[in-house]
């Protein structure tokens, strides 16, 4: 049996990224369509200020985030937990306009898409 195990051609190479890593990569791409593609068609995104649902609303939100709140931002994943249909992660961002040091998000997943997304963060203006 040991010879069969050692002779097996184990898969090598990069493993697919988990949703928090995909999300941070999409934010860093500054491509709104790339971000929205991570979501289910009827996904809900919630913050303390607003709730949006669906592709058009998500596109509008990410356009505002990437062009007004944190333009040219560099996003960094700082921690994550969860498996199955749940992920929780923390993150930071910096841009010439300001920074975020307390990003804290929760994802509900349906298959490989985000169906529920709660975000909490505070933008600290530069200067």
PDB file of N, CA, C and O in Angstrom, residues 20-84:
ATOM      1  N   UNK A  20     -12.736  35.116   0.492  1.00  0.00           N
ATOM      2  CA  UNK A  20     -12.119  36.347   1.001  1.00  0.00           C
ATOM      3  C   UNK A  20     -10.902  36.786   0.182  1.00  0.00           C
ATOM      4  O   UNK A  20     -10.744  37.976  -0.113  1.00  0.00           O
ATOM      5  N   UNK A  21     -10.067  35.846  -0.221  1.00  0.00           N
ATOM      6  CA  UNK A  21      -8.910  36.194  -1.054  1.00  0.00           C
ATOM      7  C   UNK A  21      -9.357  36.685  -2.431  1.00  0.00           C
ATOM      8  O   UNK A  21      -8.790  37.647  -2.965  1.00  0.00           O
ATOM      9  N   UNK A  22     -10.356  36.025  -3.015  1.00  0.00           N
ATOM     10  CA  UNK A  22     -10.878  36.477  -4.306  1.00  0.00           C
ATOM     11  C   UNK A  22     -11.432  37.897  -4.198  1.00  0.00           C
ATOM     12  O   UNK A  22     -11.223  38.728  -5.089  1.00  0.00           O
ATOM     13  N   UNK A  23     -12.136  38.166  -3.098  1.00  0.00           N
ATOM     14  CA  UNK A  23     -12.738  39.484  -2.890  1.00  0.00           C
ATOM     15  C   UNK A  23     -11.659  40.568  -2.771  1.00  0.00           C
ATOM     16  O   UNK A  23     -11.745  41.606  -3.434  1.00  0.00           O
ATOM     17  N   UNK A  24     -10.637  40.331  -1.956  1.00  0.00           N
ATOM     18  CA  UNK A  24      -9.554  41.315  -1.801  1.00  0.00           C
ATOM     19  C   UNK A  24      -8.820  41.498  -3.133  1.00  0.00           C
ATOM     20  O   UNK A  24      -8.497  42.625  -3.519  1.00  0.00           O
ATOM     21  N   UNK A  25      -8.577  40.419  -3.870  1.00  0.00           N
ATOM     22  CA  UNK A  25      -7.945  40.529  -5.192  1.00  0.00           C
ATOM     23  C   UNK A  25      -8.802  41.360  -6.140  1.00  0.00           C
ATOM     24  O   UNK A  25      -8.287  42.188  -6.897  1.00  0.00           O
ATOM     25  N   UNK A  26     -10.111  41.148  -6.093  1.00  0.00           N
ATOM     26  CA  UNK A  26     -11.017  41.912  -6.954  1.00  0.00           C
ATOM     27  C   UNK A  26     -11.010  43.392  -6.561  1.00  0.00           C
ATOM     28  O   UNK A  26     -11.024  44.270  -7.441  1.00  0.00           O
ATOM     29  N   UNK A  27     -10.990  43.698  -5.261  1.00  0.00           N
ATOM     30  CA  UNK A  27     -10.885  45.098  -4.842  1.00  0.00           C
ATOM     31  C   UNK A  27      -9.598  45.717  -5.374  1.00  0.00           C
ATOM     32  O   UNK A  27      -9.605  46.848  -5.883  1.00  0.00           O
ATOM     33  N   UNK A  28      -8.499  44.994  -5.283  1.00  0.00           N
ATOM     34  CA  UNK A  28      -7.216  45.515  -5.753  1.00  0.00           C
ATOM     35  C   UNK A  28      -7.144  45.652  -7.266  1.00  0.00           C
ATOM     36  O   UNK A  28      -6.338  46.422  -7.779  1.00  0.00           O
ATOM     37  N   UNK A  29      -8.005  44.935  -7.986  1.00  0.00           N
ATOM     38  CA  UNK A  29      -8.045  45.088  -9.442  1.00  0.00           C
ATOM     39  C   UNK A  29      -8.747  46.379  -9.843  1.00  0.00           C
ATOM     40  O   UNK A  29      -8.609  46.834 -10.970  1.00  0.00           O
ATOM     41  N   UNK A  30      -9.517  46.967  -8.922  1.00  0.00           N
ATOM     42  CA  UNK A  30     -10.295  48.189  -9.164  1.00  0.00           C
ATOM     43  C   UNK A  30     -11.253  48.006 -10.334  1.00  0.00           C
ATOM     44  O   UNK A  30     -11.612  48.963 -11.004  1.00  0.00           O
ATOM     45  N   UNK A  31     -11.682  46.765 -10.558  1.00  0.00           N
ATOM     46  CA  UNK A  31     -12.596  46.415 -11.645  1.00  0.00           C
ATOM     47  C   UNK A  31     -13.949  46.043 -11.027  1.00  0.00           C
ATOM     48  O   UNK A  31     -14.106  44.957 -10.456  1.00  0.00           O
ATOM     49  N   UNK A  32     -14.918  46.952 -11.147  1.00  0.00           N
ATOM     50  CA  UNK A  32     -16.228  46.765 -10.533  1.00  0.00           C
ATOM     51  C   UNK A  32     -16.910  45.503 -11.060  1.00  0.00           C
ATOM     52  O   UNK A  32     -17.515  44.756 -10.293  1.00  0.00           O
ATOM     53  N   UNK A  33     -16.810  45.234 -12.347  1.00  0.00           N
ATOM     54  CA  UNK A  33     -17.426  44.029 -12.918  1.00  0.00           C
ATOM     55  C   UNK A  33     -16.840  42.767 -12.306  1.00  0.00           C
ATOM     56  O   UNK A  33     -17.559  41.797 -12.054  1.00  0.00           O
ATOM     57  N   UNK A  34     -15.542  42.771 -12.061  1.00  0.00           N
ATOM     58  CA  UNK A  34     -14.869  41.645 -11.425  1.00  0.00           C
ATOM     59  C   UNK A  34     -15.430  41.423 -10.018  1.00  0.00           C
ATOM     60  O   UNK A  34     -15.694  40.293  -9.613  1.00  0.00           O
ATOM     61  N   UNK A  35     -15.629  42.495  -9.264  1.00  0.00           N
ATOM     62  CA  UNK A  35     -16.209  42.393  -7.923  1.00  0.00           C
ATOM     63  C   UNK A  35     -17.623  41.840  -7.972  1.00  0.00           C
ATOM     64  O   UNK A  35     -17.961  40.914  -7.244  1.00  0.00           O
ATOM     65  N   UNK A  36     -18.457  42.403  -8.822  1.00  0.00           N
ATOM     66  CA  UNK A  36     -19.860  41.997  -8.888  1.00  0.00           C
ATOM     67  C   UNK A  36     -19.992  40.547  -9.335  1.00  0.00           C
ATOM     68  O   UNK A  36     -20.915  39.846  -8.921  1.00  0.00           O
ATOM     69  N   UNK A  37     -19.039  40.053 -10.119  1.00  0.00           N
ATOM     70  CA  UNK A  37     -19.101  38.659 -10.577  1.00  0.00           C
ATOM     71  C   UNK A  37     -18.946  37.664  -9.424  1.00  0.00           C
ATOM     72  O   UNK A  37     -19.279  36.492  -9.576  1.00  0.00           O
ATOM     73  N   UNK A  38     -18.476  38.102  -8.273  1.00  0.00           N
ATOM     74  CA  UNK A  38     -18.348  37.226  -7.109  1.00  0.00           C
ATOM     75  C   UNK A  38     -19.687  36.971  -6.426  1.00  0.00           C
ATOM     76  O   UNK A  38     -19.806  36.078  -5.601  1.00  0.00           O
ATOM     77  N   UNK A  39     -20.690  37.771  -6.768  1.00  0.00           N
ATOM     78  CA  UNK A  39     -21.985  37.742  -6.094  1.00  0.00           C
ATOM     79  C   UNK A  39     -23.032  36.972  -6.897  1.00  0.00           C
ATOM     80  O   UNK A  39     -23.033  36.998  -8.128  1.00  0.00           O
ATOM     81  N   UNK A  40     -23.956  36.352  -6.168  1.00  0.00           N
ATOM     82  CA  UNK A  40     -25.164  35.788  -6.743  1.00  0.00           C
ATOM     83  C   UNK A  40     -25.997  36.938  -7.328  1.00  0.00           C
ATOM     84  O   UNK A  40     -25.890  38.077  -6.862  1.00  0.00           O
ATOM     85  N   UNK A  41     -26.839  36.669  -8.311  1.00  0.00           N
ATOM     86  CA  UNK A  41     -27.625  37.717  -8.975  1.00  0.00           C
ATOM     87  C   UNK A  41     -28.512  38.521  -8.021  1.00  0.00           C
ATOM     88  O   UNK A  41     -28.761  39.692  -8.254  1.00  0.00           O
ATOM     89  N   UNK A  42     -28.995  37.902  -6.970  1.00  0.00           N
ATOM     90  CA  UNK A  42     -29.885  38.591  -6.024  1.00  0.00           C
ATOM     91  C   UNK A  42     -29.209  38.842  -4.676  1.00  0.00           C
ATOM     92  O   UNK A  42     -29.887  39.016  -3.659  1.00  0.00           O
ATOM     93  N   UNK A  43     -27.893  38.892  -4.664  1.00  0.00           N
ATOM     94  CA  UNK A  43     -27.147  39.058  -3.416  1.00  0.00           C
ATOM     95  C   UNK A  43     -27.494  40.371  -2.723  1.00  0.00           C
ATOM     96  O   UNK A  43     -27.846  41.367  -3.362  1.00  0.00           O
ATOM     97  N   UNK A  44     -27.356  40.352  -1.403  1.00  0.00           N
ATOM     98  CA  UNK A  44     -27.595  41.516  -0.564  1.00  0.00           C
ATOM     99  C   UNK A  44     -26.271  41.915   0.084  1.00  0.00           C
ATOM    100  O   UNK A  44     -25.545  41.065   0.598  1.00  0.00           O
ATOM    101  N   UNK A  45     -25.962  43.231   0.044  1.00  0.00           N
ATOM    102  CA  UNK A  45     -24.778  43.763   0.719  1.00  0.00           C
ATOM    103  C   UNK A  45     -25.242  44.817   1.707  1.00  0.00           C
ATOM    104  O   UNK A  45     -25.957  45.751   1.346  1.00  0.00           O
ATOM    105  N   UNK A  46     -24.819  44.649   2.967  1.00  0.00           N
ATOM    106  CA  UNK A  46     -25.305  45.492   4.056  1.00  0.00           C
ATOM    107  C   UNK A  46     -24.130  46.175   4.750  1.00  0.00           C
ATOM    108  O   UNK A  46     -23.117  45.542   5.040  1.00  0.00           O
ATOM    109  N   UNK A  47     -24.295  47.477   5.016  1.00  0.00           N
ATOM    110  CA  UNK A  47     -23.398  48.221   5.902  1.00  0.00           C
ATOM    111  C   UNK A  47     -24.288  48.960   6.892  1.00  0.00           C
ATOM    112  O   UNK A  47     -25.521  48.936   6.782  1.00  0.00           O
ATOM    113  N   UNK A  48     -23.680  49.650   7.836  1.00  0.00           N
ATOM    114  CA  UNK A  48     -24.450  50.431   8.804  1.00  0.00           C
ATOM    115  C   UNK A  48     -25.228  51.553   8.119  1.00  0.00           C
ATOM    116  O   UNK A  48     -26.269  51.992   8.611  1.00  0.00           O
ATOM    117  N   UNK A  49     -24.761  52.003   6.961  1.00  0.00           N
ATOM    118  CA  UNK A  49     -25.379  53.136   6.256  1.00  0.00           C
ATOM    119  C   UNK A  49     -26.429  52.762   5.229  1.00  0.00           C
ATOM    120  O   UNK A  49     -27.283  53.568   4.900  1.00  0.00           O
ATOM    121  N   UNK A  50     -26.364  51.538   4.688  1.00  0.00           N
ATOM    122  CA  UNK A  50     -27.274  51.203   3.592  1.00  0.00           C
ATOM    123  C   UNK A  50     -27.308  49.706   3.327  1.00  0.00           C
ATOM    124  O   UNK A  50     -26.426  48.976   3.753  1.00  0.00           O
ATOM    125  N   UNK A  51     -28.348  49.285   2.624  1.00  0.00           N
ATOM    126  CA  UNK A  51     -28.491  47.914   2.150  1.00  0.00           C
ATOM    127  C   UNK A  51     -28.756  47.982   0.654  1.00  0.00           C
ATOM    128  O   UNK A  51     -29.602  48.757   0.209  1.00  0.00           O
ATOM    129  N   UNK A  52     -28.022  47.196  -0.128  1.00  0.00           N
ATOM    130  CA  UNK A  52     -28.244  47.143  -1.574  1.00  0.00           C
ATOM    131  C   UNK A  52     -28.447  45.695  -1.982  1.00  0.00           C
ATOM    132  O   UNK A  52     -27.954  44.777  -1.325  1.00  0.00           O
ATOM    133  N   UNK A  53     -29.181  45.511  -3.073  1.00  0.00           N
ATOM    134  CA  UNK A  53     -29.422  44.162  -3.581  1.00  0.00           C
ATOM    135  C   UNK A  53     -29.387  44.176  -5.089  1.00  0.00           C
ATOM    136  O   UNK A  53     -29.938  45.068  -5.734  1.00  0.00           O
ATOM    137  N   UNK A  54     -28.742  43.168  -5.658  1.00  0.00           N
ATOM    138  CA  UNK A  54     -28.703  42.984  -7.107  1.00  0.00           C
ATOM    139  C   UNK A  54     -27.486  43.620  -7.754  1.00  0.00           C
ATOM    140  O   UNK A  54     -26.797  44.457  -7.167  1.00  0.00           O
ATOM    141  N   UNK A  55     -27.242  43.210  -8.991  1.00  0.00           N
ATOM    142  CA  UNK A  55     -26.041  43.622  -9.717  1.00  0.00           C
ATOM    143  C   UNK A  55     -25.913  45.135  -9.887  1.00  0.00           C
ATOM    144  O   UNK A  55     -24.840  45.697  -9.670  1.00  0.00           O
ATOM    145  N   UNK A  56     -26.977  45.812 -10.293  1.00  0.00           N
ATOM    146  CA  UNK A  56     -26.896  47.255 -10.546  1.00  0.00           C
ATOM    147  C   UNK A  56     -26.549  48.018  -9.276  1.00  0.00           C
ATOM    148  O   UNK A  56     -25.702  48.923  -9.287  1.00  0.00           O
ATOM    149  N   UNK A  57     -27.181  47.655  -8.169  1.00  0.00           N
ATOM    150  CA  UNK A  57     -26.908  48.331  -6.900  1.00  0.00           C
ATOM    151  C   UNK A  57     -25.492  48.033  -6.412  1.00  0.00           C
ATOM    152  O   UNK A  57     -24.812  48.914  -5.880  1.00  0.00           O
ATOM    153  N   UNK A  58     -25.031  46.796  -6.592  1.00  0.00           N
ATOM    154  CA  UNK A  58     -23.667  46.448  -6.219  1.00  0.00           C
ATOM    155  C   UNK A  58     -22.655  47.207  -7.067  1.00  0.00           C
ATOM    156  O   UNK A  58     -21.642  47.695  -6.551  1.00  0.00           O
ATOM    157  N   UNK A  59     -22.921  47.339  -8.361  1.00  0.00           N
ATOM    158  CA  UNK A  59     -22.030  48.101  -9.236  1.00  0.00           C
ATOM    159  C   UNK A  59     -21.929  49.549  -8.769  1.00  0.00           C
ATOM    160  O   UNK A  59     -20.840  50.121  -8.712  1.00  0.00           O
ATOM    161  N   UNK A  60     -23.062  50.146  -8.433  1.00  0.00           N
ATOM    162  CA  UNK A  60     -23.068  51.533  -7.963  1.00  0.00           C
ATOM    163  C   UNK A  60     -22.265  51.661  -6.664  1.00  0.00           C
ATOM    164  O   UNK A  60     -21.479  52.602  -6.499  1.00  0.00           O
ATOM    165  N   UNK A  61     -22.465  50.723  -5.719  1.00  0.00           N
ATOM    166  CA  UNK A  61     -21.749  50.769  -4.447  1.00  0.00           C
ATOM    167  C   UNK A  61     -20.245  50.657  -4.656  1.00  0.00           C
ATOM    168  O   UNK A  61     -19.469  51.447  -4.116  1.00  0.00           O
ATOM    169  N   UNK A  62     -19.800  49.690  -5.441  1.00  0.00           N
ATOM    170  CA  UNK A  62     -18.362  49.506  -5.622  1.00  0.00           C
ATOM    171  C   UNK A  62     -17.738  50.628  -6.446  1.00  0.00           C
ATOM    172  O   UNK A  62     -16.573  50.972  -6.242  1.00  0.00           O
ATOM    173  N   UNK A  63     -18.494  51.239  -7.334  1.00  0.00           N
ATOM    174  CA  UNK A  63     -18.002  52.418  -8.053  1.00  0.00           C
ATOM    175  C   UNK A  63     -17.730  53.549  -7.059  1.00  0.00           C
ATOM    176  O   UNK A  63     -16.689  54.204  -7.118  1.00  0.00           O
ATOM    177  N   UNK A  64     -18.646  53.756  -6.114  1.00  0.00           N
ATOM    178  CA  UNK A  64     -18.454  54.780  -5.076  1.00  0.00           C
ATOM    179  C   UNK A  64     -17.266  54.439  -4.185  1.00  0.00           C
ATOM    180  O   UNK A  64     -16.410  55.292  -3.913  1.00  0.00           O
ATOM    181  N   UNK A  65     -17.190  53.193  -3.720  1.00  0.00           N
ATOM    182  CA  UNK A  65     -16.098  52.785  -2.840  1.00  0.00           C
ATOM    183  C   UNK A  65     -14.741  53.010  -3.503  1.00  0.00           C
ATOM    184  O   UNK A  65     -13.846  53.627  -2.915  1.00  0.00           O
ATOM    185  N   UNK A  66     -14.597  52.529  -4.727  1.00  0.00           N
ATOM    186  CA  UNK A  66     -13.295  52.544  -5.393  1.00  0.00           C
ATOM    187  C   UNK A  66     -12.922  53.883  -6.012  1.00  0.00           C
ATOM    188  O   UNK A  66     -11.736  54.142  -6.258  1.00  0.00           O
ATOM    189  N   UNK A  67     -13.911  54.740  -6.291  1.00  0.00           N
ATOM    190  CA  UNK A  67     -13.612  56.017  -6.943  1.00  0.00           C
ATOM    191  C   UNK A  67     -13.741  57.228  -6.036  1.00  0.00           C
ATOM    192  O   UNK A  67     -13.164  58.274  -6.343  1.00  0.00           O
ATOM    193  N   UNK A  68     -14.506  57.096  -4.933  1.00  0.00           N
ATOM    194  CA  UNK A  68     -14.704  58.247  -4.063  1.00  0.00           C
ATOM    195  C   UNK A  68     -14.171  58.024  -2.645  1.00  0.00           C
ATOM    196  O   UNK A  68     -13.508  58.887  -2.093  1.00  0.00           O
ATOM    197  N   UNK A  69     -14.489  56.880  -2.047  1.00  0.00           N
ATOM    198  CA  UNK A  69     -14.092  56.655  -0.657  1.00  0.00           C
ATOM    199  C   UNK A  69     -12.616  56.274  -0.512  1.00  0.00           C
ATOM    200  O   UNK A  69     -11.918  56.786   0.359  1.00  0.00           O
ATOM    201  N   UNK A  70     -12.153  55.345  -1.321  1.00  0.00           N
ATOM    202  CA  UNK A  70     -10.768  54.860  -1.270  1.00  0.00           C
ATOM    203  C   UNK A  70     -10.217  54.788  -2.700  1.00  0.00           C
ATOM    204  O   UNK A  70      -9.907  53.710  -3.211  1.00  0.00           O
ATOM    205  N   UNK A  71     -10.116  55.933  -3.392  1.00  0.00           N
ATOM    206  CA  UNK A  71      -9.631  55.890  -4.782  1.00  0.00           C
ATOM    207  C   UNK A  71      -8.181  55.415  -4.860  1.00  0.00           C
ATOM    208  O   UNK A  71      -7.343  55.824  -4.059  1.00  0.00           O
ATOM    209  N   UNK A  72      -7.922  54.502  -5.768  1.00  0.00           N
ATOM    210  CA  UNK A  72      -6.576  53.953  -5.919  1.00  0.00           C
ATOM    211  C   UNK A  72      -6.143  53.132  -4.724  1.00  0.00           C
ATOM    212  O   UNK A  72      -4.952  52.942  -4.495  1.00  0.00           O
ATOM    213  N   UNK A  73      -7.104  52.619  -3.969  1.00  0.00           N
ATOM    214  CA  UNK A  73      -6.807  51.916  -2.727  1.00  0.00           C
ATOM    215  C   UNK A  73      -6.059  50.613  -2.917  1.00  0.00           C
ATOM    216  O   UNK A  73      -6.198  49.928  -3.919  1.00  0.00           O
ATOM    217  N   UNK A  74      -5.258  50.293  -1.915  1.00  0.00           N
ATOM    218  CA  UNK A  74      -4.560  49.005  -1.823  1.00  0.00           C
ATOM    219  C   UNK A  74      -5.171  48.277  -0.633  1.00  0.00           C
ATOM    220  O   UNK A  74      -5.119  48.748   0.497  1.00  0.00           O
ATOM    221  N   UNK A  75      -5.794  47.123  -0.889  1.00  0.00           N
ATOM    222  CA  UNK A  75      -6.527  46.361   0.112  1.00  0.00           C
ATOM    223  C   UNK A  75      -5.700  45.145   0.541  1.00  0.00           C
ATOM    224  O   UNK A  75      -5.087  44.491  -0.297  1.00  0.00           O
ATOM    225  N   UNK A  76      -5.738  44.844   1.849  1.00  0.00           N
ATOM    226  CA  UNK A  76      -4.964  43.741   2.405  1.00  0.00           C
ATOM    227  C   UNK A  76      -5.843  42.911   3.328  1.00  0.00           C
ATOM    228  O   UNK A  76      -6.483  43.458   4.233  1.00  0.00           O
ATOM    229  N   UNK A  77      -5.879  41.611   3.097  1.00  0.00           N
ATOM    230  CA  UNK A  77      -6.580  40.678   3.987  1.00  0.00           C
ATOM    231  C   UNK A  77      -5.712  40.490   5.235  1.00  0.00           C
ATOM    232  O   UNK A  77      -4.527  40.198   5.126  1.00  0.00           O
ATOM    233  N   UNK A  78      -6.311  40.664   6.424  1.00  0.00           N
ATOM    234  CA  UNK A  78      -5.538  40.552   7.658  1.00  0.00           C
ATOM    235  C   UNK A  78      -5.917  39.336   8.496  1.00  0.00           C
ATOM    236  O   UNK A  78      -5.204  38.989   9.426  1.00  0.00           O
ATOM    237  N   UNK A  79      -7.038  38.682   8.184  1.00  0.00           N
ATOM    238  CA  UNK A  79      -7.431  37.482   8.911  1.00  0.00           C
ATOM    239  C   UNK A  79      -8.713  36.905   8.345  1.00  0.00           C
ATOM    240  O   UNK A  79      -9.472  37.621   7.684  1.00  0.00           O
ATOM    241  N   UNK A  80      -8.947  35.614   8.581  1.00  0.00           N
ATOM    242  CA  UNK A  80     -10.198  35.005   8.121  1.00  0.00           C
ATOM    243  C   UNK A  80     -10.508  33.760   8.924  1.00  0.00           C
ATOM    244  O   UNK A  80      -9.614  33.093   9.447  1.00  0.00           O
ATOM    245  N   UNK A  81     -11.804  33.467   9.024  1.00  0.00           N
ATOM    246  CA  UNK A  81     -12.297  32.247   9.645  1.00  0.00           C
ATOM    247  C   UNK A  81     -13.495  31.774   8.837  1.00  0.00           C
ATOM    248  O   UNK A  81     -14.027  32.503   8.005  1.00  0.00           O
ATOM    249  N   UNK A  82     -13.924  30.560   9.135  1.00  0.00           N
ATOM    250  CA  UNK A  82     -15.129  30.030   8.509  1.00  0.00           C
ATOM    251  C   UNK A  82     -14.839  28.987   7.458  1.00  0.00           C
ATOM    252  O   UNK A  82     -13.728  28.856   6.965  1.00  0.00           O
ATOM    253  N   UNK A  83     -15.892  28.242   7.142  1.00  0.00           N
ATOM    254  CA  UNK A  83     -15.827  27.225   6.097  1.00  0.00           C
ATOM    255  C   UNK A  83     -17.252  26.943   5.655  1.00  0.00           C
ATOM    256  O   UNK A  83     -18.202  27.507   6.208  1.00  0.00           O
ATOM    257  N   UNK A  84     -17.393  26.092   4.665  1.00  0.00           N
ATOM    258  CA  UNK A  84     -18.731  25.796   4.162  1.00  0.00           C
ATOM    259  C   UNK A  84     -19.379  27.045   3.592  1.00  0.00           C
ATOM    260  O   UNK A  84     -18.801  27.718   2.751  1.00  0.00           O
TER     261      UNK A  84
END
